[in-house]
Short mmCIF file of C-alpha atoms in Angstrom, two decimals:
data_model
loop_
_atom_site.label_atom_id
_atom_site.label_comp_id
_atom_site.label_asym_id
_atom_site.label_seq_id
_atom_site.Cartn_x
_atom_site.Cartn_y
_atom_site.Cartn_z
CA UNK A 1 -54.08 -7.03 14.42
CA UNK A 2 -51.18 -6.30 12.06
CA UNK A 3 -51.75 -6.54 8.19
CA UNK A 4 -49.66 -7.59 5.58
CA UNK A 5 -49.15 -6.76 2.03
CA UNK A 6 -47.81 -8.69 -0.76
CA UNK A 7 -45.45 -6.58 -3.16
CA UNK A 8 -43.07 -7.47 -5.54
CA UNK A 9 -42.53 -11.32 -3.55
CA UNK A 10 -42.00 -9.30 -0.19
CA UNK A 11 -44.18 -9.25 2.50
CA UNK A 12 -44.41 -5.52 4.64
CA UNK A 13 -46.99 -4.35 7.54
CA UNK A 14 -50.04 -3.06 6.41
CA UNK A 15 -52.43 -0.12 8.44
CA UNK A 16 -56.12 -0.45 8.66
CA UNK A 17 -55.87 3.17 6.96
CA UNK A 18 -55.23 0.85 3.38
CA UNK A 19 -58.05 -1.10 3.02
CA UNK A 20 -60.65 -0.24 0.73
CA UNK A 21 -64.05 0.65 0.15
CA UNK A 22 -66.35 -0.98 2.52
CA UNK A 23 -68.18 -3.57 0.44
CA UNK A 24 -72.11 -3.54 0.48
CA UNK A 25 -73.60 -4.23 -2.98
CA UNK A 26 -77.38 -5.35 -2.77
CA UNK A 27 -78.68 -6.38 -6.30
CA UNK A 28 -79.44 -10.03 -8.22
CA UNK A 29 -76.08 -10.61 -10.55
CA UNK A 30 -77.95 -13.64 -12.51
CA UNK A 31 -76.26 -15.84 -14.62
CA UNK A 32 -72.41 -15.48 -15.26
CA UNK A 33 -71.10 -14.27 -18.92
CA UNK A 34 -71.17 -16.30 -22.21
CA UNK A 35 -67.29 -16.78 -21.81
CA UNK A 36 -65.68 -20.54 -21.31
CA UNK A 37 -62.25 -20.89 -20.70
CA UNK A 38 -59.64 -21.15 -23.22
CA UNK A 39 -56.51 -21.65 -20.86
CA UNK A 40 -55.49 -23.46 -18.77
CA UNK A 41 -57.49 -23.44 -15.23
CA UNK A 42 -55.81 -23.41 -11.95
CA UNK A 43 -58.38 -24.55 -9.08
CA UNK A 44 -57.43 -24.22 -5.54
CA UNK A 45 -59.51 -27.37 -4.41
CA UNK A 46 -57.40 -29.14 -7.27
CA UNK A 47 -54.36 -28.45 -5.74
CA UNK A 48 -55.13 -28.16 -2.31
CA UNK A 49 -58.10 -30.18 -1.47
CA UNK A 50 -61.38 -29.59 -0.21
CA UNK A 51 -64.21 -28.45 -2.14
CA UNK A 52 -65.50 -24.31 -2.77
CA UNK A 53 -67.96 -22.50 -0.86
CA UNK A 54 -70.85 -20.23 -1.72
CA UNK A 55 -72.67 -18.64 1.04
CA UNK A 56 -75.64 -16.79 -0.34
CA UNK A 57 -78.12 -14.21 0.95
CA UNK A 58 -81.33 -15.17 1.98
CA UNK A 59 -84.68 -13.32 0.24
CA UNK A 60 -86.24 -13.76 3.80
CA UNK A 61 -83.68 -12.35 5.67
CA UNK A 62 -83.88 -8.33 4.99
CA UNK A 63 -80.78 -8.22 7.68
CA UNK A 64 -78.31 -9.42 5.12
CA UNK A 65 -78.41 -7.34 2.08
CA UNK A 66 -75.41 -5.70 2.20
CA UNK A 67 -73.20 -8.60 3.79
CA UNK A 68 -71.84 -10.01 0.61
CA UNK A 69 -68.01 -9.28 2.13
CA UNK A 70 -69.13 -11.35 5.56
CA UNK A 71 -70.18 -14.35 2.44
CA UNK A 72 -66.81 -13.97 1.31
CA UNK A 73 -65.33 -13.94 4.40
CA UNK A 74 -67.55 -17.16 5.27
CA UNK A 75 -66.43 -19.02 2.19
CA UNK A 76 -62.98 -19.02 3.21
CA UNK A 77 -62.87 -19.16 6.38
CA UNK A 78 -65.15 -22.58 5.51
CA UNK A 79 -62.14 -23.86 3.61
CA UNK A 80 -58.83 -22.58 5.30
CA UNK A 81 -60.42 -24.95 7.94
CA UNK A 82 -60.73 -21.46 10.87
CA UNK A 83 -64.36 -20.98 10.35
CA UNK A 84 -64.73 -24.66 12.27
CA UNK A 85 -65.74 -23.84 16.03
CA UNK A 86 -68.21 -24.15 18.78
CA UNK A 87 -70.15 -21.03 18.65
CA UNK A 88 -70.70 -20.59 22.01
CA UNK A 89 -74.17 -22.57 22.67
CA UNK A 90 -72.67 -26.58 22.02
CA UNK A 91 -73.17 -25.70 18.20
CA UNK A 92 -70.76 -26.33 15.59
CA UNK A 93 -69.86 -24.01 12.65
CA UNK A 94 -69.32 -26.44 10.32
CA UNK A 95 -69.74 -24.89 6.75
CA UNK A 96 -70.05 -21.43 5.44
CA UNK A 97 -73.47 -20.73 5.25
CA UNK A 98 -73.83 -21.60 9.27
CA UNK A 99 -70.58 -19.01 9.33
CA UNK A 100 -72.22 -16.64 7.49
CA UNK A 101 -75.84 -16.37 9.60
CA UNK A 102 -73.71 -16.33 12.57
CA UNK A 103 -71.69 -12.65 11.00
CA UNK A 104 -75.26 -11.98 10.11
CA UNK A 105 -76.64 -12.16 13.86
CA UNK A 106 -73.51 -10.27 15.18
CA UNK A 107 -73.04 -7.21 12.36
CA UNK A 108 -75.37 -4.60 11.41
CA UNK A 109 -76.29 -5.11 7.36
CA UNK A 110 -74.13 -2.53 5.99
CA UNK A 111 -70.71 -2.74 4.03
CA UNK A 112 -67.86 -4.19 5.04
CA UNK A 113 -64.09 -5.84 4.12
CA UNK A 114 -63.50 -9.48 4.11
CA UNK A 115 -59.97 -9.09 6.60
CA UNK A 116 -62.44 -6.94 8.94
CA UNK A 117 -64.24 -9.94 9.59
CA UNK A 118 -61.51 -12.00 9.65
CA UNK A 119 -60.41 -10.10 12.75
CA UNK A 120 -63.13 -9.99 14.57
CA UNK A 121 -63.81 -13.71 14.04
CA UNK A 122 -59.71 -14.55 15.40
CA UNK A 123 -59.88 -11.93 18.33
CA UNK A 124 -63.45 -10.78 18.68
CA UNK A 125 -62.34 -6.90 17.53
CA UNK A 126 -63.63 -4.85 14.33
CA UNK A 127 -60.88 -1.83 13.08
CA UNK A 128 -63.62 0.02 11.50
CA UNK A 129 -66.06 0.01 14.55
CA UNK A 130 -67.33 3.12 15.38
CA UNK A 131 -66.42 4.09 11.35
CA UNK A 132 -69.29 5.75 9.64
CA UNK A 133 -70.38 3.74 6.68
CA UNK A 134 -69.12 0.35 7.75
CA UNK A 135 -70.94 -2.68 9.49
CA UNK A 136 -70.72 -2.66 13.61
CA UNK A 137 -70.81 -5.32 15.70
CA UNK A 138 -73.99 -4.79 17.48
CA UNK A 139 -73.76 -7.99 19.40
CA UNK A 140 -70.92 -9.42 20.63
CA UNK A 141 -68.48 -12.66 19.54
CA UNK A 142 -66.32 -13.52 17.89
CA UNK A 143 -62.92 -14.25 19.05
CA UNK A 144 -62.45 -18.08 18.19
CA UNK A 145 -58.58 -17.90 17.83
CA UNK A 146 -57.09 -15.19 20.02
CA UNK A 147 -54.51 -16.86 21.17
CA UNK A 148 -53.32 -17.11 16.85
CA UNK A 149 -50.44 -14.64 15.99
CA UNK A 150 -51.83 -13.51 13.29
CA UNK A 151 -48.40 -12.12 11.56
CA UNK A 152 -48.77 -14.78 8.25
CA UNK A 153 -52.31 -15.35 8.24
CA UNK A 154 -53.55 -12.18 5.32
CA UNK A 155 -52.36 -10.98 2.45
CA UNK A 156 -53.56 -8.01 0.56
CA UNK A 157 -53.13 -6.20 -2.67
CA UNK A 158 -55.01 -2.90 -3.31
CA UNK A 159 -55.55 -0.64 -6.77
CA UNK A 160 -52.95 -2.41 -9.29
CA UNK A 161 -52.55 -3.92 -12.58
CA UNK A 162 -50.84 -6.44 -11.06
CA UNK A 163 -54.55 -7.96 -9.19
CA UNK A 164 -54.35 -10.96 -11.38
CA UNK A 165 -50.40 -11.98 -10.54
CA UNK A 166 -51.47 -11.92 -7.21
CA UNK A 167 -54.50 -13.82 -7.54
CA UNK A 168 -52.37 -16.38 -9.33
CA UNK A 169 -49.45 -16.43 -6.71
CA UNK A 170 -51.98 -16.62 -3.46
CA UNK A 171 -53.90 -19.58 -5.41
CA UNK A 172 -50.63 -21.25 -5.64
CA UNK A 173 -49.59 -20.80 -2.38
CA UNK A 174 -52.71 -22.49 -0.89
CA UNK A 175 -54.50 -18.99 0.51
CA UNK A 176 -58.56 -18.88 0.27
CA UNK A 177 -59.00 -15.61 -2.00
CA UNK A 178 -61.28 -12.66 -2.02
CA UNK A 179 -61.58 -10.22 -4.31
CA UNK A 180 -63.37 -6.53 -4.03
CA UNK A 181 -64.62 -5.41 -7.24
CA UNK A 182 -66.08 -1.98 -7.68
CA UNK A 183 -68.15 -0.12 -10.48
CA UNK A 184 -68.95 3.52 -10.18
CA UNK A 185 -72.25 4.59 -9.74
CA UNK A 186 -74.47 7.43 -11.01
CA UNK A 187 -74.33 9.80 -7.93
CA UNK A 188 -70.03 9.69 -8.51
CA UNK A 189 -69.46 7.25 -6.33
CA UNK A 190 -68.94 3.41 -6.37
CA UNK A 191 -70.87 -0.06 -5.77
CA UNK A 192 -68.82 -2.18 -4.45
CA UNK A 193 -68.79 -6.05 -3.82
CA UNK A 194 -67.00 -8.99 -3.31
CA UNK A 195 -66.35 -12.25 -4.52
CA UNK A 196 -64.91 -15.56 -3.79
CA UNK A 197 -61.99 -16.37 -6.31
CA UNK A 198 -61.50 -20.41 -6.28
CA UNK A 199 -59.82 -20.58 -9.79
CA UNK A 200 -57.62 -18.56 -12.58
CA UNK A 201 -57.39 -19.08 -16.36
CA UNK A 202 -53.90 -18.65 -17.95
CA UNK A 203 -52.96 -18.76 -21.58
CA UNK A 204 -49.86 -18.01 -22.61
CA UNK A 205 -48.73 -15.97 -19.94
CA UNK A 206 -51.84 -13.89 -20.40
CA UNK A 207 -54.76 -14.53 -17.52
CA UNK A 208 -57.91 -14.57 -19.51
CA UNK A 209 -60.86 -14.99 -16.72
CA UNK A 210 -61.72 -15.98 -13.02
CA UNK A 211 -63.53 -19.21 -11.16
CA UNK A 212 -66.09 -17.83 -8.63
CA UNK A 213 -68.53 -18.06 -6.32
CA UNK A 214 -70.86 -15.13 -5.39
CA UNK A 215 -73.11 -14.46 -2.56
CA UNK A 216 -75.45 -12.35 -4.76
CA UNK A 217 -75.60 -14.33 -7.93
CA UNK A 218 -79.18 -16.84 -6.43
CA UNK A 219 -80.08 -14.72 -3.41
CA UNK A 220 -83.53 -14.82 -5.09
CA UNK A 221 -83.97 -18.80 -4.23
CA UNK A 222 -84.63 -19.84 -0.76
CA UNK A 223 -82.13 -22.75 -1.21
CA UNK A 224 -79.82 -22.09 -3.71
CA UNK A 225 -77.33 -24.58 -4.63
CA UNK A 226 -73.88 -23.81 -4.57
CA UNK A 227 -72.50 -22.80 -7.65
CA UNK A 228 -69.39 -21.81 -9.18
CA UNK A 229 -68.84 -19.52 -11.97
CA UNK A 230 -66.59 -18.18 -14.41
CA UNK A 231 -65.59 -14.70 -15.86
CA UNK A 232 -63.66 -13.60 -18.57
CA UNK A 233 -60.65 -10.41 -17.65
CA UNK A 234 -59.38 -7.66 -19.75
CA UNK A 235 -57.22 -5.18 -18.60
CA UNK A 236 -58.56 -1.76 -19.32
CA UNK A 237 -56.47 1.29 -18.21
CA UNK A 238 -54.64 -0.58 -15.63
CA UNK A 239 -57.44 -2.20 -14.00
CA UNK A 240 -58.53 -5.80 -14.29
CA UNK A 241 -62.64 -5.43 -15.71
CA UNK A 242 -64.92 -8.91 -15.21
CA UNK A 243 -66.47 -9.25 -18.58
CA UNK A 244 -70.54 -9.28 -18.75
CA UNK A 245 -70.46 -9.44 -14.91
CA UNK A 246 -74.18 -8.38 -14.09
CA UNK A 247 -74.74 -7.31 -17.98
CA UNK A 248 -71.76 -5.01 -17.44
CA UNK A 249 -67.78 -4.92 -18.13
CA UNK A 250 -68.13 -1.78 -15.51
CA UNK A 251 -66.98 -3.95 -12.57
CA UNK A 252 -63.22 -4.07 -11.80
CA UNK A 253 -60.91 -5.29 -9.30
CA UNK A 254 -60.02 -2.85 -6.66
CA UNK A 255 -58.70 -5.22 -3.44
CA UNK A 256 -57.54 -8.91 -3.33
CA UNK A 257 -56.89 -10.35 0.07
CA UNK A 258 -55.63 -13.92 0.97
CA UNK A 259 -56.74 -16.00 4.17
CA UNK A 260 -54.06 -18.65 5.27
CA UNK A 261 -54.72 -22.26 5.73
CA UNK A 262 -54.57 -24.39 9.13
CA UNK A 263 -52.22 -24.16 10.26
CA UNK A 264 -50.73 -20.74 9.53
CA UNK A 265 -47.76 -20.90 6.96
CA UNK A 266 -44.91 -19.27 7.25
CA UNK A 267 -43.87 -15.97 4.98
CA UNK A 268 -41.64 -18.69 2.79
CA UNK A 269 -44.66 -19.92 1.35
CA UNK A 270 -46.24 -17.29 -0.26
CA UNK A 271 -42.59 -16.31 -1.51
CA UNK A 272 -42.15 -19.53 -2.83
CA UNK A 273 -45.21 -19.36 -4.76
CA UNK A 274 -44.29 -16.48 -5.92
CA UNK A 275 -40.91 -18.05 -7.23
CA UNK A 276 -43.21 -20.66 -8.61
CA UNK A 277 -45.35 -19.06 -10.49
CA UNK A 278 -42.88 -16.40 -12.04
CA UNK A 279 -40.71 -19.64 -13.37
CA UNK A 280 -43.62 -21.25 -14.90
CA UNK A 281 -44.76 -18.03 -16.40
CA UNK A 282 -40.93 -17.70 -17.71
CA UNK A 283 -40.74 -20.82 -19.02
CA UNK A 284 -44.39 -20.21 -21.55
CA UNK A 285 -42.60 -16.94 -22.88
CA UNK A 286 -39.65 -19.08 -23.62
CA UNK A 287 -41.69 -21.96 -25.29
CA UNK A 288 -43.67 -19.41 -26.84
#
């Protein structure tokens, strides 16, 4: 399936070779920072309906420890109205946790991306299968939409001070939004996991946190109620840090990527988002 990246308002094909890190962090994040919002919030199920979604892993189920990206990728495909089908046996998918036990039954429990799963679940294909250190499909499925051209469905942007500005301009323009965040780890490499982004906080022209929701943050609860959090920002030597995110500011944001609504947009409406948001953002630094 072809990719797409967002840069600078213009939309150009994307390789599988850019996506990051596979995601795969296993540990209890608790309860979110001490930080409230001081901006102003801009919610996605405000604007565009619809209410968030927060898969979470199960302390039974030993086969989904390192499936927080296929949670992500559950969430949204729960609210961009795709994850909705007949799996097969007369059963419908009808919210993200059902979406998410079905990746579960279908992937091995290791690390993944969010737009893996996205293709696998619109064609019934994985671009990292047969990858070392990524999830496999190790039964087969999949493949609810392959008749969808897929052309204006993702968006991605990787590595950039810029994370938050696109955060901001897919919320706007109606895309469900997952963000990879990574922290390194003691053996020189990183953790990595992901999170559902349903919300941004904006003062001033400056975005001071992020509205959640997080596979990992009651996976200790058999049924955990859905829950949505927020998290202060800071940017630290061009990267975007989550502040007292698991009792660390170590965690930063490597990868955002953006899951069309049904039905697909065109290219026009991210771009006019992103016209949007830069007037708005214009117009504080004028008033200001």
């Amino acid at each position: 399936m072809e990719r797409i990246i967002l840069i600078a308002c213009v939309l150009i094909p994307l390789g599988t070779s850019a996506r990051g890190a596979p995601l795969g962090y296993d540990g209890l994040i608790g309860a979110a920072g001490g930080a409230a919002p001081a901006g102003e919030s801009f919610m996605l199920t405000e604007a565009f309906g619809g209410t968030f979604a927060d898969a979470e892993k199960d302390p039974y189920n030993s086969n989904d420890n390192q499936m927080c990206w296929a949670a992500t990728a559950a969430n949204i495909l729960q609210w961009t109205g795709w994850g909705r089908v007949d799996d097969g046996t007369g059963a419908v998918l009808a919210d993200a946790d059902a979406i998410f036990d079905y990746f579960v039954d279908h992937w091995t429990d290791v690390g993944g991306m969010m737009s893996v799963g996205w293709d696998w679940w619109f064609d019934g294909t994985s671009s990292t299968q047969g990858r070392a250190g990524w999830s496999q499909v190790d039964v087969p499925g999949g493949g609810f939409h392959a008749g969808v051209d897929p052309v204006h469905l993702y968006v991605r942007f990787q590595e950039t001070s810029n994370l938050l500005w696109a955060i901001d301009i897919l919320l706007h323009g109606g895309y469900g939004v997952g963000a990879a965040i990574y922290r390194p780890n003691l053996s020189g490499g990183l953790y990595g996991h992901s999170l559902t982004v349903w919300g941004i906080d904006v003062l001033d022209d400056d975005y001071l946190g992020l509205w959640v929701s997080d596979s990992d943050d009651a996976k200790h609860l058999a049924d955990p109620p859905d829950a949505l959090r927020y998290y202060a920002v800071q940017l630290v030597a061009g990267r975007w840090h989550l502040q007292d995110y698991a009792g660390t500011d170590a965690w930063y944001l490597g990868t955002v990527e953006g899951l069309a609504m049904m039905p697909e947009p065109s290219a026009t409406t991210v771009l006019l988002a992103c016209a949007a948001v830069a007037t708005v953002r214009r117009r504080r630094k004028s008033a200001s």
